[in-house]
Structure formats: C-alpha cells, structure tokens
PDB file of C-alpha atoms in Angstrom:
ATOM      1  CA  GLN A   1     -16.160   8.300   6.802  1.00  0.00           C
ATOM      2  CA  VAL A   2     -13.509   5.622   6.995  1.00  0.00           C
ATOM      3  CA  GLN A   3     -10.932   6.169   9.713  1.00  0.00           C
ATOM      4  CA  LEU A   4      -7.893   4.045  10.452  1.00  0.00           C
ATOM      5  CA  VAL A   5      -5.750   5.015  13.421  1.00  0.00           C
ATOM      6  CA  GLU A   6      -2.515   3.176  14.109  1.00  0.00           C
ATOM      7  CA  SER A   7      -0.779   3.096  17.467  1.00  0.00           C
ATOM      8  CA  GLY A   8       1.940   1.226  19.305  1.00  0.00           C
ATOM      9  CA  GLY A   9       5.018   2.430  17.472  1.00  0.00           C
ATOM     10  CA  GLY A  10       8.175   3.514  19.230  1.00  0.00           C
ATOM     11  CA  VAL A  11      11.830   2.744  19.763  1.00  0.00           C
ATOM     12  CA  VAL A  12      12.724  -0.880  20.458  1.00  0.00           C
ATOM     13  CA  GLN A  13      15.993  -2.761  20.729  1.00  0.00           C
ATOM     14  CA  PRO A  14      16.983  -5.384  18.148  1.00  0.00           C
ATOM     15  CA  GLY A  15      15.604  -8.806  19.008  1.00  0.00           C
ATOM     16  CA  ARG A  16      12.737  -7.418  21.056  1.00  0.00           C
ATOM     17  CA  SER A  17       9.010  -7.385  20.286  1.00  0.00           C
ATOM     18  CA  LEU A  18       6.359  -4.773  19.624  1.00  0.00           C
ATOM     19  CA  ARG A  19       2.633  -4.902  18.898  1.00  0.00           C
ATOM     20  CA  LEU A  20       0.939  -2.406  16.639  1.00  0.00           C
ATOM     21  CA  SER A  21      -2.791  -1.712  16.656  1.00  0.00           C
ATOM     22  CA  CYS A  22      -5.091  -0.151  14.088  1.00  0.00           C
ATOM     23  CA  ALA A  23      -8.488   1.081  15.241  1.00  0.00           C
ATOM     24  CA  ALA A  24     -11.036   1.149  12.425  1.00  0.00           C
ATOM     25  CA  SER A  25     -14.282   3.082  12.152  1.00  0.00           C
ATOM     26  CA  GLY A  26     -16.734   4.312   9.550  1.00  0.00           C
ATOM     27  CA  PHE A  27     -17.186   0.997   7.744  1.00  0.00           C
ATOM     28  CA  THR A  28     -18.185  -2.604   8.420  1.00  0.00           C
ATOM     29  CA  PHE A  29     -14.780  -3.808   9.599  1.00  0.00           C
ATOM     30  CA  SER A  30     -15.800  -7.471   9.703  1.00  0.00           C
ATOM     31  CA  SER A  31     -16.525  -7.454   5.946  1.00  0.00           C
ATOM     32  CA  TYR A  32     -13.045  -6.399   4.837  1.00  0.00           C
ATOM     33  CA  GLY A  33      -9.675  -8.013   4.740  1.00  0.00           C
ATOM     34  CA  MET A  34      -7.005  -5.743   6.191  1.00  0.00           C
ATOM     35  CA  HIS A  35      -3.385  -5.058   5.326  1.00  0.00           C
ATOM     36  CA  TRP A  36      -0.193  -3.734   6.846  1.00  0.00           C
ATOM     37  CA  VAL A  37       2.215  -1.816   4.593  1.00  0.00           C
ATOM     38  CA  ARG A  38       5.487  -0.275   5.719  1.00  0.00           C
ATOM     39  CA  GLN A  39       7.879   2.371   4.464  1.00  0.00           C
ATOM     40  CA  ALA A  40      11.476   2.636   5.631  1.00  0.00           C
ATOM     41  CA  PRO A  41      12.816   6.196   5.962  1.00  0.00           C
ATOM     42  CA  GLY A  42      13.355   7.680   2.514  1.00  0.00           C
ATOM     43  CA  LYS A  43      12.367   4.422   0.797  1.00  0.00           C
ATOM     44  CA  GLY A  44       9.408   3.035  -1.084  1.00  0.00           C
ATOM     45  CA  LEU A  45       6.332   1.142   0.038  1.00  0.00           C
ATOM     46  CA  GLU A  46       6.609  -2.497   1.109  1.00  0.00           C
ATOM     47  CA  TRP A  47       3.546  -4.670   1.594  1.00  0.00           C
ATOM     48  CA  VAL A  48       3.831  -6.617   4.873  1.00  0.00           C
ATOM     49  CA  ALA A  49       0.774  -8.782   5.485  1.00  0.00           C
ATOM     50  CA  VAL A  50      -2.930  -9.342   4.891  1.00  0.00           C
ATOM     51  CA  ILE A  51      -5.646 -10.986   6.945  1.00  0.00           C
ATOM     52  CA  TRP A  52      -8.974 -12.009   5.519  1.00  0.00           C
ATOM     53  CA  TYR A  53     -12.213 -10.468   6.746  1.00  0.00           C
ATOM     54  CA  ASP A  54     -12.929 -13.346   9.110  1.00  0.00           C
ATOM     55  CA  GLY A  55      -9.317 -14.016  10.108  1.00  0.00           C
ATOM     56  CA  SER A  56      -9.349 -17.380   8.346  1.00  0.00           C
ATOM     57  CA  ASN A  57      -6.348 -16.697   6.142  1.00  0.00           C
ATOM     58  CA  LYS A  58      -3.169 -14.695   6.623  1.00  0.00           C
ATOM     59  CA  TYR A  59      -0.331 -14.041   4.180  1.00  0.00           C
ATOM     60  CA  TYR A  60       3.040 -12.379   4.699  1.00  0.00           C
ATOM     61  CA  ALA A  61       5.924 -10.884   2.789  1.00  0.00           C
ATOM     62  CA  ASP A  62       8.974 -13.133   2.831  1.00  0.00           C
ATOM     63  CA  SER A  63      10.896 -10.457   4.750  1.00  0.00           C
ATOM     64  CA  VAL A  64       8.660 -10.844   7.834  1.00  0.00           C
ATOM     65  CA  LYS A  65       7.416 -14.414   7.546  1.00  0.00           C
ATOM     66  CA  GLY A  66       7.951 -16.329  10.782  1.00  0.00           C
ATOM     67  CA  ARG A  67       8.586 -13.151  12.802  1.00  0.00           C
ATOM     68  CA  PHE A  68       5.423 -11.070  12.365  1.00  0.00           C
ATOM     69  CA  THR A  69       1.830 -12.127  13.029  1.00  0.00           C
ATOM     70  CA  ILE A  70      -1.229 -10.291  11.776  1.00  0.00           C
ATOM     71  CA  SER A  71      -4.486 -10.687  13.695  1.00  0.00           C
ATOM     72  CA  ARG A  72      -7.796  -8.946  14.193  1.00  0.00           C
ATOM     73  CA  ASP A  73     -10.612  -8.591  16.687  1.00  0.00           C
ATOM     74  CA  ASN A  74     -13.832  -7.927  14.811  1.00  0.00           C
ATOM     75  CA  SER A  75     -15.701  -7.269  18.053  1.00  0.00           C
ATOM     76  CA  LYS A  76     -13.336  -4.344  18.700  1.00  0.00           C
ATOM     77  CA  ASN A  77     -12.889  -3.238  15.075  1.00  0.00           C
ATOM     78  CA  THR A  78      -9.163  -3.504  15.583  1.00  0.00           C
ATOM     79  CA  LEU A  79      -6.278  -4.888  13.526  1.00  0.00           C
ATOM     80  CA  TYR A  80      -2.979  -5.937  15.078  1.00  0.00           C
ATOM     81  CA  LEU A  81       0.582  -6.649  14.023  1.00  0.00           C
ATOM     82  CA  GLN A  82       2.724  -8.582  16.469  1.00  0.00           C
ATOM     83  CA  MET A  83       6.366  -8.041  15.571  1.00  0.00           C
ATOM     84  CA  ASN A  84       8.953 -10.358  17.130  1.00  0.00           C
ATOM     85  CA  SER A  85      12.722 -10.685  16.688  1.00  0.00           C
ATOM     86  CA  LEU A  86      12.888  -7.139  15.377  1.00  0.00           C
ATOM     87  CA  ARG A  87      15.815  -6.083  13.221  1.00  0.00           C
ATOM     88  CA  ALA A  88      17.247  -2.710  12.263  1.00  0.00           C
ATOM     89  CA  GLU A  89      15.830  -3.195   8.760  1.00  0.00           C
ATOM     90  CA  ASP A  90      12.304  -3.315  10.230  1.00  0.00           C
ATOM     91  CA  THR A  91      12.608   0.393  11.021  1.00  0.00           C
ATOM     92  CA  ALA A  92       9.758   2.038   9.122  1.00  0.00           C
ATOM     93  CA  VAL A  93       6.448   3.802   9.238  1.00  0.00           C
ATOM     94  CA  TYR A  94       3.790   1.107   9.430  1.00  0.00           C
ATOM     95  CA  TYR A  95       0.443   1.799   7.781  1.00  0.00           C
ATOM     96  CA  CYS A  96      -2.744  -0.185   8.094  1.00  0.00           C
ATOM     97  CA  ALA A  97      -4.896  -0.130   4.992  1.00  0.00           C
ATOM     98  CA  SER A  98      -8.360  -1.302   4.086  1.00  0.00           C
ATOM     99  CA  PRO A  99      -9.423  -2.568   0.679  1.00  0.00           C
ATOM    100  CA  LYS A 100     -11.766  -0.704  -1.606  1.00  0.00           C
ATOM    101  CA  PHE A 101     -13.973  -3.783  -2.025  1.00  0.00           C
ATOM    102  CA  GLU A 102     -15.301  -6.027   0.674  1.00  0.00           C
ATOM    103  CA  TYR A 103     -14.698  -9.787   0.699  1.00  0.00           C
ATOM    104  CA  SER A 104     -12.027  -9.422  -2.004  1.00  0.00           C
ATOM    105  CA  SER A 105      -8.459 -10.662  -1.577  1.00  0.00           C
ATOM    106  CA  SER A 106      -7.338  -8.772  -4.688  1.00  0.00           C
ATOM    107  CA  SER A 107      -8.950  -5.427  -3.925  1.00  0.00           C
ATOM    108  CA  PRO A 108      -6.818  -2.281  -4.168  1.00  0.00           C
ATOM    109  CA  LEU A 109      -6.115  -0.434  -0.941  1.00  0.00           C
ATOM    110  CA  GLY A 110      -8.690   2.314  -0.773  1.00  0.00           C
ATOM    111  CA  HIS A 111      -8.097   3.744   2.702  1.00  0.00           C
ATOM    112  CA  TRP A 112      -4.938   4.204   4.731  1.00  0.00           C
ATOM    113  CA  GLY A 113      -4.129   5.256   8.262  1.00  0.00           C
ATOM    114  CA  GLN A 114      -1.643   7.993   9.068  1.00  0.00           C
ATOM    115  CA  GLY A 115       1.035   5.477  10.035  1.00  0.00           C
ATOM    116  CA  THR A 116       3.045   4.755  13.168  1.00  0.00           C
ATOM    117  CA  LEU A 117       6.844   4.872  13.288  1.00  0.00           C
ATOM    118  CA  VAL A 118       8.794   1.877  14.530  1.00  0.00           C
ATOM    119  CA  THR A 119      12.506   2.407  15.163  1.00  0.00           C
ATOM    120  CA  VAL A 120      14.664  -0.602  15.906  1.00  0.00           C
ATOM    121  CA  SER A 121      17.893   0.551  17.479  1.00  0.00           C
ATOM    122  CA  SER A 122      20.144  -0.241  20.399  1.00  0.00           C
TER     123      SER A 122
ATOM    124  CA  ASP B   1       7.551 -13.845  -6.931  1.00  0.00           C
ATOM    125  CA  ILE B   2       6.534 -11.161  -9.372  1.00  0.00           C
ATOM    126  CA  GLN B   3       8.850  -8.161  -9.606  1.00  0.00           C
ATOM    127  CA  MET B   4       7.721  -4.684 -10.561  1.00  0.00           C
ATOM    128  CA  THR B   5       9.802  -2.060 -12.315  1.00  0.00           C
ATOM    129  CA  GLN B   6       8.900   1.566 -12.859  1.00  0.00           C
ATOM    130  CA  SER B   7      10.411   4.181 -15.111  1.00  0.00           C
ATOM    131  CA  PRO B   8      11.582   6.763 -14.832  1.00  0.00           C
ATOM    132  CA  SER B   9      12.621   6.803 -11.171  1.00  0.00           C
ATOM    133  CA  SER B  10      12.176  10.556 -11.181  1.00  0.00           C
ATOM    134  CA  LEU B  11      11.118  13.278 -13.562  1.00  0.00           C
ATOM    135  CA  SER B  12      10.827  17.028 -13.678  1.00  0.00           C
ATOM    136  CA  ALA B  13       8.161  18.659 -15.843  1.00  0.00           C
ATOM    137  CA  SER B  14       6.498  22.013 -16.324  1.00  0.00           C
ATOM    138  CA  VAL B  15       2.979  22.896 -15.256  1.00  0.00           C
ATOM    139  CA  GLY B  16       0.624  21.838 -18.024  1.00  0.00           C
ATOM    140  CA  ASP B  17       2.937  19.135 -19.379  1.00  0.00           C
ATOM    141  CA  ARG B  18       1.783  15.614 -20.105  1.00  0.00           C
ATOM    142  CA  VAL B  19       3.548  13.174 -17.790  1.00  0.00           C
ATOM    143  CA  THR B  20       3.820   9.449 -18.413  1.00  0.00           C
ATOM    144  CA  ILE B  21       5.101   6.738 -16.055  1.00  0.00           C
ATOM    145  CA  THR B  22       5.479   3.111 -17.021  1.00  0.00           C
ATOM    146  CA  CYS B  23       5.293   0.030 -14.848  1.00  0.00           C
ATOM    147  CA  GLN B  24       6.331  -3.434 -15.927  1.00  0.00           C
ATOM    148  CA  ALA B  25       5.588  -6.744 -14.229  1.00  0.00           C
ATOM    149  CA  SER B  26       7.892  -9.738 -14.518  1.00  0.00           C
ATOM    150  CA  GLN B  27       4.902 -11.977 -15.290  1.00  0.00           C
ATOM    151  CA  ASP B  28       1.394 -11.583 -16.651  1.00  0.00           C
ATOM    152  CA  ILE B  29      -0.796  -9.978 -13.966  1.00  0.00           C
ATOM    153  CA  SER B  30      -3.855  -9.417 -16.169  1.00  0.00           C
ATOM    154  CA  ASN B  31      -5.253  -6.065 -15.012  1.00  0.00           C
ATOM    155  CA  TYR B  32      -4.408  -6.432 -11.307  1.00  0.00           C
ATOM    156  CA  LEU B  33      -2.475  -3.183 -11.323  1.00  0.00           C
ATOM    157  CA  ASN B  34      -3.159  -0.129  -9.183  1.00  0.00           C
ATOM    158  CA  TRP B  35      -1.578   3.319  -8.945  1.00  0.00           C
ATOM    159  CA  TYR B  36      -1.074   5.359  -5.760  1.00  0.00           C
ATOM    160  CA  GLN B  37       0.047   8.906  -5.094  1.00  0.00           C
ATOM    161  CA  GLN B  38       2.072   9.730  -1.995  1.00  0.00           C
ATOM    162  CA  LYS B  39       2.842  13.281  -0.986  1.00  0.00           C
ATOM    163  CA  PRO B  40       5.690  13.939   1.479  1.00  0.00           C
ATOM    164  CA  GLY B  41       4.783  13.000   5.042  1.00  0.00           C
ATOM    165  CA  LYS B  42       1.397  11.654   4.005  1.00  0.00           C
ATOM    166  CA  ALA B  43      -0.159   8.236   3.528  1.00  0.00           C
ATOM    167  CA  PRO B  44      -0.554   6.906  -0.003  1.00  0.00           C
ATOM    168  CA  LYS B  45      -3.774   7.586  -1.881  1.00  0.00           C
ATOM    169  CA  LEU B  46      -5.388   5.293  -4.431  1.00  0.00           C
ATOM    170  CA  LEU B  47      -5.744   6.967  -7.834  1.00  0.00           C
ATOM    171  CA  ILE B  48      -6.280   4.209 -10.414  1.00  0.00           C
ATOM    172  CA  TYR B  49      -7.406   0.634  -9.835  1.00  0.00           C
ATOM    173  CA  ASP B  50      -7.572  -2.426 -12.050  1.00  0.00           C
ATOM    174  CA  ALA B  51      -5.217  -0.707 -14.507  1.00  0.00           C
ATOM    175  CA  SER B  52      -7.624   1.876 -15.864  1.00  0.00           C
ATOM    176  CA  ASN B  53     -10.410   2.707 -13.432  1.00  0.00           C
ATOM    177  CA  LEU B  54     -10.349   6.170 -11.899  1.00  0.00           C
ATOM    178  CA  GLU B  55     -10.966   6.170  -8.156  1.00  0.00           C
ATOM    179  CA  THR B  56     -13.945   8.230  -7.013  1.00  0.00           C
ATOM    180  CA  GLY B  57     -13.073  11.879  -6.499  1.00  0.00           C
ATOM    181  CA  VAL B  58      -9.765  11.727  -8.385  1.00  0.00           C
ATOM    182  CA  PRO B  59      -9.356  14.377 -11.096  1.00  0.00           C
ATOM    183  CA  SER B  60      -9.827  13.190 -14.662  1.00  0.00           C
ATOM    184  CA  ARG B  61      -6.347  14.365 -15.682  1.00  0.00           C
ATOM    185  CA  PHE B  62      -5.108  11.125 -14.157  1.00  0.00           C
ATOM    186  CA  SER B  63      -5.478   7.959 -16.227  1.00  0.00           C
ATOM    187  CA  GLY B  64      -4.081   4.480 -16.556  1.00  0.00           C
ATOM    188  CA  SER B  65      -3.868   1.813 -19.226  1.00  0.00           C
ATOM    189  CA  GLY B  66      -2.353  -1.544 -19.990  1.00  0.00           C
ATOM    190  CA  SER B  67      -2.730  -5.217 -19.252  1.00  0.00           C
ATOM    191  CA  GLY B  68      -0.567  -8.280 -18.957  1.00  0.00           C
ATOM    192  CA  THR B  69       2.927  -7.037 -18.120  1.00  0.00           C
ATOM    193  CA  ASP B  70       3.043  -3.438 -19.369  1.00  0.00           C
ATOM    194  CA  PHE B  71       1.157  -0.535 -17.850  1.00  0.00           C
ATOM    195  CA  THR B  72       1.111   3.234 -18.229  1.00  0.00           C
ATOM    196  CA  PHE B  73       0.057   6.022 -15.877  1.00  0.00           C
ATOM    197  CA  THR B  74      -0.565   9.464 -17.323  1.00  0.00           C
ATOM    198  CA  ILE B  75      -1.150  12.942 -15.962  1.00  0.00           C
ATOM    199  CA  SER B  76      -2.573  14.821 -18.941  1.00  0.00           C
ATOM    200  CA  SER B  77      -1.755  18.299 -17.627  1.00  0.00           C
ATOM    201  CA  LEU B  78       0.601  18.466 -14.658  1.00  0.00           C
ATOM    202  CA  GLN B  79      -0.563  20.701 -11.813  1.00  0.00           C
ATOM    203  CA  PRO B  80       1.503  22.024  -8.867  1.00  0.00           C
ATOM    204  CA  GLU B  81      -0.500  19.874  -6.456  1.00  0.00           C
ATOM    205  CA  ASP B  82       0.568  16.733  -8.341  1.00  0.00           C
ATOM    206  CA  ILE B  83       4.063  16.920  -6.887  1.00  0.00           C
ATOM    207  CA  ALA B  84       4.404  13.504  -5.275  1.00  0.00           C
ATOM    208  CA  THR B  85       5.816  10.026  -5.632  1.00  0.00           C
ATOM    209  CA  TYR B  86       3.709   7.606  -7.647  1.00  0.00           C
ATOM    210  CA  TYR B  87       3.724   3.861  -7.054  1.00  0.00           C
ATOM    211  CA  CYS B  88       2.301   1.004  -9.065  1.00  0.00           C
ATOM    212  CA  GLN B  89       1.140  -2.062  -7.141  1.00  0.00           C
ATOM    213  CA  GLN B  90       0.257  -5.533  -8.356  1.00  0.00           C
ATOM    214  CA  TYR B  91      -1.689  -8.407  -6.898  1.00  0.00           C
ATOM    215  CA  ASP B  92      -0.804 -12.001  -7.655  1.00  0.00           C
ATOM    216  CA  ASN B  93      -1.312 -15.228  -5.783  1.00  0.00           C
ATOM    217  CA  LEU B  94      -2.490 -13.534  -2.580  1.00  0.00           C
ATOM    218  CA  ILE B  95       0.590 -11.292  -2.419  1.00  0.00           C
ATOM    219  CA  PHE B  96       0.819  -7.560  -3.090  1.00  0.00           C
ATOM    220  CA  THR B  97       3.957  -5.952  -4.526  1.00  0.00           C
ATOM    221  CA  PHE B  98       4.710  -2.275  -5.005  1.00  0.00           C
ATOM    222  CA  GLY B  99       6.919  -0.797  -7.675  1.00  0.00           C
ATOM    223  CA  PRO B 100       9.928   1.298  -6.575  1.00  0.00           C
ATOM    224  CA  GLY B 101       8.153   4.595  -7.215  1.00  0.00           C
ATOM    225  CA  THR B 102       8.505   7.605  -9.507  1.00  0.00           C
ATOM    226  CA  LYS B 103       9.147  11.001  -7.971  1.00  0.00           C
ATOM    227  CA  VAL B 104       7.501  13.831  -9.903  1.00  0.00           C
ATOM    228  CA  ASP B 105       8.398  17.469  -9.410  1.00  0.00           C
ATOM    229  CA  ILE B 106       7.964  20.793 -11.171  1.00  0.00           C
ATOM    230  CA  LYS B 107      10.637  22.145 -13.470  1.00  0.00           C
TER     231      LYS B 107
END
C-alpha cells in the first residue's frame, strides 16, 4: 500500500532554512508527480508546490516562490522541500501528497503523508 | 489566479440529515474540482474527484456535481463519522487551489 512519511520538521528561527523529506513506498514513485501542501495551525489547506514525475517541471504558490525549492530523488524514492528565508507565516504542518493518476499534472491528490510540523519562531 | 469560495463555512446537522456544501470558482474550471475530508489531527482524504467521481472505497452517501464555476457536494444521510472539515480543490494552469473549508458537526 502507498506510504508517504515526512520528516525534517522542527523549530527554526526566522530567516533560517530547513529541508523537509518525504519517503515514498508502495507505488512506482518515478511515475508520479508529487506535491507539498501545508496547513497553518487552525487554518485551511494551502497548496505549496508540485514537481513532475521526472523533475523536469516545478511550480510554486506565490507565497513561497523564490524561497522554497521542491526536488526529488527517484533513485531513493524521496521528495524534498528546501525552505529558505523562513517567516513566521510559514509555520504549518507540511504534507507531501501523491496524485491518484500517474503522469498527470491535473490529477487529484489520492494519498497523503501524516505531515511534519514546522514552527518558525525566535 | 482562480479563487475558490465555499459555503457555508460551518454547519450543524442531525444524524440522517442531507447535507449540502457549495463551492464556487472565480473562473471556469471545467470539471477540475475535487473534494477532500479532513478529520481533526488527520491528513486530508480524497472523496470526490473530477467533480462527480466517487473515490474507491468511499461510501455512496457522498456525491458531487457541477461544472464550470459552480459545484455541489452532498452527504445524503449524515453519519457521526462524517464529522470533519470538507475542502474543495481546483486545478488550473498547473496550480492547485483549495477552498476555505466547511466544518460539519452533529446537532
């Protein structure tokens, strides 16, 4: 069965960096684009970024563009989110999610990890 | 960018009631509209995709309809385990956007 396990969250000071990882198993990772979605405490879901199955294209929400970088290592079945210049408003649970359909940029998000909490605070 | 609105923002209904949530897009999104359920402390779960398709394993009391800019999500007979927040989500021009959510609880 599909498993997505995020790691790397924690408390970080404003302006610093953090890298999240998402270990995937139970499906052909290299055939699926992958997403990051976040949720601030007590708030709704916010889509963060997507990377295509082969890493050839990456797209970001305006709120993180220029500060966050999504990447993947298909040999390790792992998705990453490099977060730089962190702000208090980046405090959230970060979920990785895989699409329902392979090779589809418009596919709904069929599987989600349990999330990892990032707290940006001095 | 396309904006999504949902109504109501919260509702309280009795077990067995029919519950309806609406989602409106600021531009035509065809049928690129999905619905997710999120229970407290849990990750979201896909319920309905492409506006009206029931995800595998999801009870048939859940349904969705609509196209273009106006969409509806329905629980035909509310059950205690349906207590959750429901989000619509659209796809347009390589970007995903979630609606603000509708919190559903039992009266």
